[in-house]
């Protein structure tokens, strides 16, 4: 008998809840929504609400809220949002000290209970958190990935579509590098129905769109007082789906670099193929001199965070 896949969501907060809703609606598998003991009620309540939602919408999957790692055992995919989100005025990097401790604990448990899972990290500061996840679990790079590029590229694509007055479906946008102020929106590869956007949008407007993309998360934090959750959840679900359905999708995501783009021992956003083996391949694309310089700056910022983590 084929068994349903199991998806463990670590953190039942804003993103965790939306992740559970999306996984259930897409019937990606049975869902376990995990949080710390103090928040077990939140995890259980959201799970029950979502199972009742299934009775209305007609999806078949079990959704269980828990604070026991035993319930996560044997998961095929683990998506990690454990940690605290940003408050207005905070940068993602400000979260380092608090979230590092949490990620170390989560990683130990994943290593013990979900040794064969694909782990997708969302917690910020993303590149440092996913680096720590790989370090503590000791999993191969194919199975530890960070979600950031998909979200940043979606934001970039939306702003480009608004500017062009066209459907977001016809825009292809790519953002590489670290998930922070130094992210690299790669305008040379952004197209609308195959036509480079550079030929359709003035440099001045394109620069403004790039700046808005870089601050895409901060803009939402200012409005809501906490960080975004719908699009971050969707970014991770697209990645999980590519893995579970062996779709071989090309998505920008934070991958452990082993010489690609000239970088080693570092997580950074690059275009990668996600299929049944996890991260199956990193695509190396030709960058302009300016883009290479931006990537270098981004790598330096990520390295700084990783070095800071090592001291904590
Ligand atoms: N194990 C599991 N869950 C934990 C742990 C832990 N050790 N520590 C904290 N959590 C839980 C919190 O109890 C909370 O319910 O993580 C959840 C986080 O949820 P929210 O505070 O709503 O944060 P959210 O908006 O979901 O963002 C989570 O993702 O994008 C990043 O910057 C964001 O780092 C933040 C993370």
PDB file of C-alpha atoms in Angstrom, residues 12-147:
ATOM      1  CA  UNK A  12       2.991  26.878  14.404  1.00  0.00           C
ATOM      2  CA  UNK A  13       2.984  30.669  14.209  1.00  0.00           C
ATOM      3  CA  UNK A  14       1.953  32.866  11.306  1.00  0.00           C
ATOM      4  CA  UNK A  15       3.991  31.148   8.621  1.00  0.00           C
ATOM      5  CA  UNK A  16       3.532  27.682  10.142  1.00  0.00           C
ATOM      6  CA  UNK A  17      -0.258  28.032  10.088  1.00  0.00           C
ATOM      7  CA  UNK A  18      -0.288  29.203   6.476  1.00  0.00           C
ATOM      8  CA  UNK A  19       2.100  26.370   5.522  1.00  0.00           C
ATOM      9  CA  UNK A  20      -0.281  23.843   7.053  1.00  0.00           C
ATOM     10  CA  UNK A  21      -3.225  25.366   5.192  1.00  0.00           C
ATOM     11  CA  UNK A  22      -1.395  25.231   1.851  1.00  0.00           C
ATOM     12  CA  UNK A  23      -0.032  21.690   2.316  1.00  0.00           C
ATOM     13  CA  UNK A  24      -3.523  20.492   3.218  1.00  0.00           C
ATOM     14  CA  UNK A  25      -5.267  22.201   0.304  1.00  0.00           C
ATOM     15  CA  UNK A  26      -2.724  20.781  -2.096  1.00  0.00           C
ATOM     16  CA  UNK A  27      -2.974  17.374  -0.394  1.00  0.00           C
ATOM     17  CA  UNK A  28       0.813  17.127  -0.311  1.00  0.00           C
ATOM     18  CA  UNK A  29       0.633  14.670   2.569  1.00  0.00           C
ATOM     19  CA  UNK A  30      -0.266  14.361   6.234  1.00  0.00           C
ATOM     20  CA  UNK A  31       0.762  17.413   8.222  1.00  0.00           C
ATOM     21  CA  UNK A  32       2.273  17.651  11.695  1.00  0.00           C
ATOM     22  CA  UNK A  33       2.236  21.160  13.152  1.00  0.00           C
ATOM     23  CA  UNK A  34       4.812  21.358  15.933  1.00  0.00           C
ATOM     24  CA  UNK A  35       5.497  24.096  18.470  1.00  0.00           C
ATOM     25  CA  UNK A  36       7.038  24.376  21.934  1.00  0.00           C
ATOM     26  CA  UNK A  37       5.086  23.090  24.961  1.00  0.00           C
ATOM     27  CA  UNK A  38       3.835  26.592  25.855  1.00  0.00           C
ATOM     28  CA  UNK A  39       2.291  26.901  22.401  1.00  0.00           C
ATOM     29  CA  UNK A  40       0.920  23.386  22.107  1.00  0.00           C
ATOM     30  CA  UNK A  41      -2.629  24.744  22.317  1.00  0.00           C
ATOM     31  CA  UNK A  42      -1.955  27.029  19.354  1.00  0.00           C
ATOM     32  CA  UNK A  43      -0.598  24.124  17.300  1.00  0.00           C
ATOM     33  CA  UNK A  44      -3.492  21.846  18.228  1.00  0.00           C
ATOM     34  CA  UNK A  45      -6.085  24.569  17.686  1.00  0.00           C
ATOM     35  CA  UNK A  46      -4.803  25.478  14.224  1.00  0.00           C
ATOM     36  CA  UNK A  47      -4.618  21.793  13.275  1.00  0.00           C
ATOM     37  CA  UNK A  48      -8.191  21.166  14.344  1.00  0.00           C
ATOM     38  CA  UNK A  49      -9.459  24.282  12.571  1.00  0.00           C
ATOM     39  CA  UNK A  50      -7.691  23.179   9.395  1.00  0.00           C
ATOM     40  CA  UNK A  51      -9.061  19.630   9.562  1.00  0.00           C
ATOM     41  CA  UNK A  52     -12.541  21.114   9.906  1.00  0.00           C
ATOM     42  CA  UNK A  53     -11.714  23.336   6.935  1.00  0.00           C
ATOM     43  CA  UNK A  54     -11.041  20.123   4.999  1.00  0.00           C
ATOM     44  CA  UNK A  55     -14.551  18.918   5.706  1.00  0.00           C
ATOM     45  CA  UNK A  56     -15.798  22.032   3.891  1.00  0.00           C
ATOM     46  CA  UNK A  57     -13.254  22.200   1.094  1.00  0.00           C
ATOM     47  CA  UNK A  58     -12.922  18.457   0.658  1.00  0.00           C
ATOM     48  CA  UNK A  59      -9.259  17.711   1.133  1.00  0.00           C
ATOM     49  CA  UNK A  60      -7.997  14.416   2.491  1.00  0.00           C
ATOM     50  CA  UNK A  61      -5.151  14.604   4.933  1.00  0.00           C
ATOM     51  CA  UNK A  62      -4.609  14.430   8.638  1.00  0.00           C
ATOM     52  CA  UNK A  63      -3.327  17.532  10.427  1.00  0.00           C
ATOM     53  CA  UNK A  64      -1.983  17.047  13.914  1.00  0.00           C
ATOM     54  CA  UNK A  65      -0.892  19.733  16.355  1.00  0.00           C
ATOM     55  CA  UNK A  66       1.781  18.701  18.824  1.00  0.00           C
ATOM     56  CA  UNK A  67       4.720  19.653  21.009  1.00  0.00           C
ATOM     57  CA  UNK A  68       6.237  16.173  20.853  1.00  0.00           C
ATOM     58  CA  UNK A  69       9.074  15.477  18.453  1.00  0.00           C
ATOM     59  CA  UNK A  70       7.980  11.836  18.332  1.00  0.00           C
ATOM     60  CA  UNK A  71       5.022  12.940  16.211  1.00  0.00           C
ATOM     61  CA  UNK A  72       7.431  14.360  13.624  1.00  0.00           C
ATOM     62  CA  UNK A  73       9.369  11.110  13.313  1.00  0.00           C
ATOM     63  CA  UNK A  74      10.004   9.859   9.798  1.00  0.00           C
ATOM     64  CA  UNK A  75       8.835  13.033   8.048  1.00  0.00           C
ATOM     65  CA  UNK A  76       9.646  13.279   4.334  1.00  0.00           C
ATOM     66  CA  UNK A  77       9.800  17.071   4.448  1.00  0.00           C
ATOM     67  CA  UNK A  78      10.471  19.359   7.411  1.00  0.00           C
ATOM     68  CA  UNK A  79       9.825  23.073   7.056  1.00  0.00           C
ATOM     69  CA  UNK A  80      11.303  25.218   9.820  1.00  0.00           C
ATOM     70  CA  UNK A  81       9.838  28.554  10.885  1.00  0.00           C
ATOM     71  CA  UNK A  82      10.748  28.229  14.556  1.00  0.00           C
ATOM     72  CA  UNK A  83      12.039  31.485  15.960  1.00  0.00           C
ATOM     73  CA  UNK A  84      10.942  35.041  16.426  1.00  0.00           C
ATOM     74  CA  UNK A  85       9.950  37.296  13.548  1.00  0.00           C
ATOM     75  CA  UNK A  86      11.109  40.862  13.006  1.00  0.00           C
ATOM     76  CA  UNK A  87       9.537  43.821  14.759  1.00  0.00           C
ATOM     77  CA  UNK A  88       9.558  47.279  13.162  1.00  0.00           C
ATOM     78  CA  UNK A  89      13.076  48.731  13.123  1.00  0.00           C
ATOM     79  CA  UNK A  90      14.765  45.320  13.421  1.00  0.00           C
ATOM     80  CA  UNK A  91      16.889  43.889  10.652  1.00  0.00           C
ATOM     81  CA  UNK A  92      16.870  40.155   9.934  1.00  0.00           C
ATOM     82  CA  UNK A  93      20.376  40.065  11.366  1.00  0.00           C
ATOM     83  CA  UNK A  94      19.157  41.409  14.720  1.00  0.00           C
ATOM     84  CA  UNK A  95      17.418  38.078  15.187  1.00  0.00           C
ATOM     85  CA  UNK A  96      20.657  36.102  15.067  1.00  0.00           C
ATOM     86  CA  UNK A  97      21.275  35.543  18.765  1.00  0.00           C
ATOM     87  CA  UNK A  98      17.716  34.496  19.626  1.00  0.00           C
ATOM     88  CA  UNK A  99      17.033  32.339  16.605  1.00  0.00           C
ATOM     89  CA  UNK A 100      20.415  30.610  16.529  1.00  0.00           C
ATOM     90  CA  UNK A 101      19.697  28.938  19.862  1.00  0.00           C
ATOM     91  CA  UNK A 102      16.299  27.822  18.631  1.00  0.00           C
ATOM     92  CA  UNK A 103      17.667  26.460  15.340  1.00  0.00           C
ATOM     93  CA  UNK A 104      20.350  24.451  17.129  1.00  0.00           C
ATOM     94  CA  UNK A 105      17.705  22.761  19.253  1.00  0.00           C
ATOM     95  CA  UNK A 106      15.423  22.142  16.267  1.00  0.00           C
ATOM     96  CA  UNK A 107      18.315  20.761  14.194  1.00  0.00           C
ATOM     97  CA  UNK A 108      19.285  18.254  16.907  1.00  0.00           C
ATOM     98  CA  UNK A 109      15.731  16.952  16.955  1.00  0.00           C
ATOM     99  CA  UNK A 110      15.478  16.765  13.158  1.00  0.00           C
ATOM    100  CA  UNK A 111      18.728  14.820  13.076  1.00  0.00           C
ATOM    101  CA  UNK A 112      17.373  12.339  15.599  1.00  0.00           C
ATOM    102  CA  UNK A 113      13.777  12.009  14.388  1.00  0.00           C
ATOM    103  CA  UNK A 114      13.736  12.850  10.679  1.00  0.00           C
ATOM    104  CA  UNK A 115      17.072  11.570   9.350  1.00  0.00           C
ATOM    105  CA  UNK A 116      15.874  11.165   5.746  1.00  0.00           C
ATOM    106  CA  UNK A 117      13.914  14.392   5.352  1.00  0.00           C
ATOM    107  CA  UNK A 118      14.390  17.313   3.022  1.00  0.00           C
ATOM    108  CA  UNK A 119      14.742  20.288   5.387  1.00  0.00           C
ATOM    109  CA  UNK A 120      13.564  23.694   4.204  1.00  0.00           C
ATOM    110  CA  UNK A 121      14.529  26.560   6.515  1.00  0.00           C
ATOM    111  CA  UNK A 122      12.603  29.837   6.581  1.00  0.00           C
ATOM    112  CA  UNK A 123      13.697  31.270   9.960  1.00  0.00           C
ATOM    113  CA  UNK A 124      15.769  34.434   9.769  1.00  0.00           C
ATOM    114  CA  UNK A 125      18.508  35.505   9.364  1.00  0.00           C
ATOM    115  CA  UNK A 126      18.027  32.872   6.718  1.00  0.00           C
ATOM    116  CA  UNK A 127      21.507  32.222   5.365  1.00  0.00           C
ATOM    117  CA  UNK A 128      23.011  31.840   8.841  1.00  0.00           C
ATOM    118  CA  UNK A 129      20.120  29.678  10.086  1.00  0.00           C
ATOM    119  CA  UNK A 130      20.258  27.255   7.166  1.00  0.00           C
ATOM    120  CA  UNK A 131      24.067  27.057   7.506  1.00  0.00           C
ATOM    121  CA  UNK A 132      23.641  26.099  11.162  1.00  0.00           C
ATOM    122  CA  UNK A 133      20.970  23.550  10.248  1.00  0.00           C
ATOM    123  CA  UNK A 134      23.360  21.793   7.876  1.00  0.00           C
ATOM    124  CA  UNK A 135      26.189  21.967  10.378  1.00  0.00           C
ATOM    125  CA  UNK A 136      24.214  20.437  13.253  1.00  0.00           C
ATOM    126  CA  UNK A 137      22.290  17.795  11.278  1.00  0.00           C
ATOM    127  CA  UNK A 138      25.289  16.847   9.131  1.00  0.00           C
ATOM    128  CA  UNK A 139      22.833  16.192   6.274  1.00  0.00           C
ATOM    129  CA  UNK A 140      24.121  16.428   2.697  1.00  0.00           C
ATOM    130  CA  UNK A 141      23.592  19.732   0.901  1.00  0.00           C
ATOM    131  CA  UNK A 142      20.933  18.129  -1.298  1.00  0.00           C
ATOM    132  CA  UNK A 143      18.676  17.909   1.764  1.00  0.00           C
ATOM    133  CA  UNK A 144      19.151  21.232   3.569  1.00  0.00           C
ATOM    134  CA  UNK A 145      17.945  24.292   1.725  1.00  0.00           C
ATOM    135  CA  UNK A 146      16.823  27.798   2.574  1.00  0.00           C
ATOM    136  CA  UNK A 147      13.704  29.527   1.279  1.00  0.00           C
TER     137      UNK A 147
END
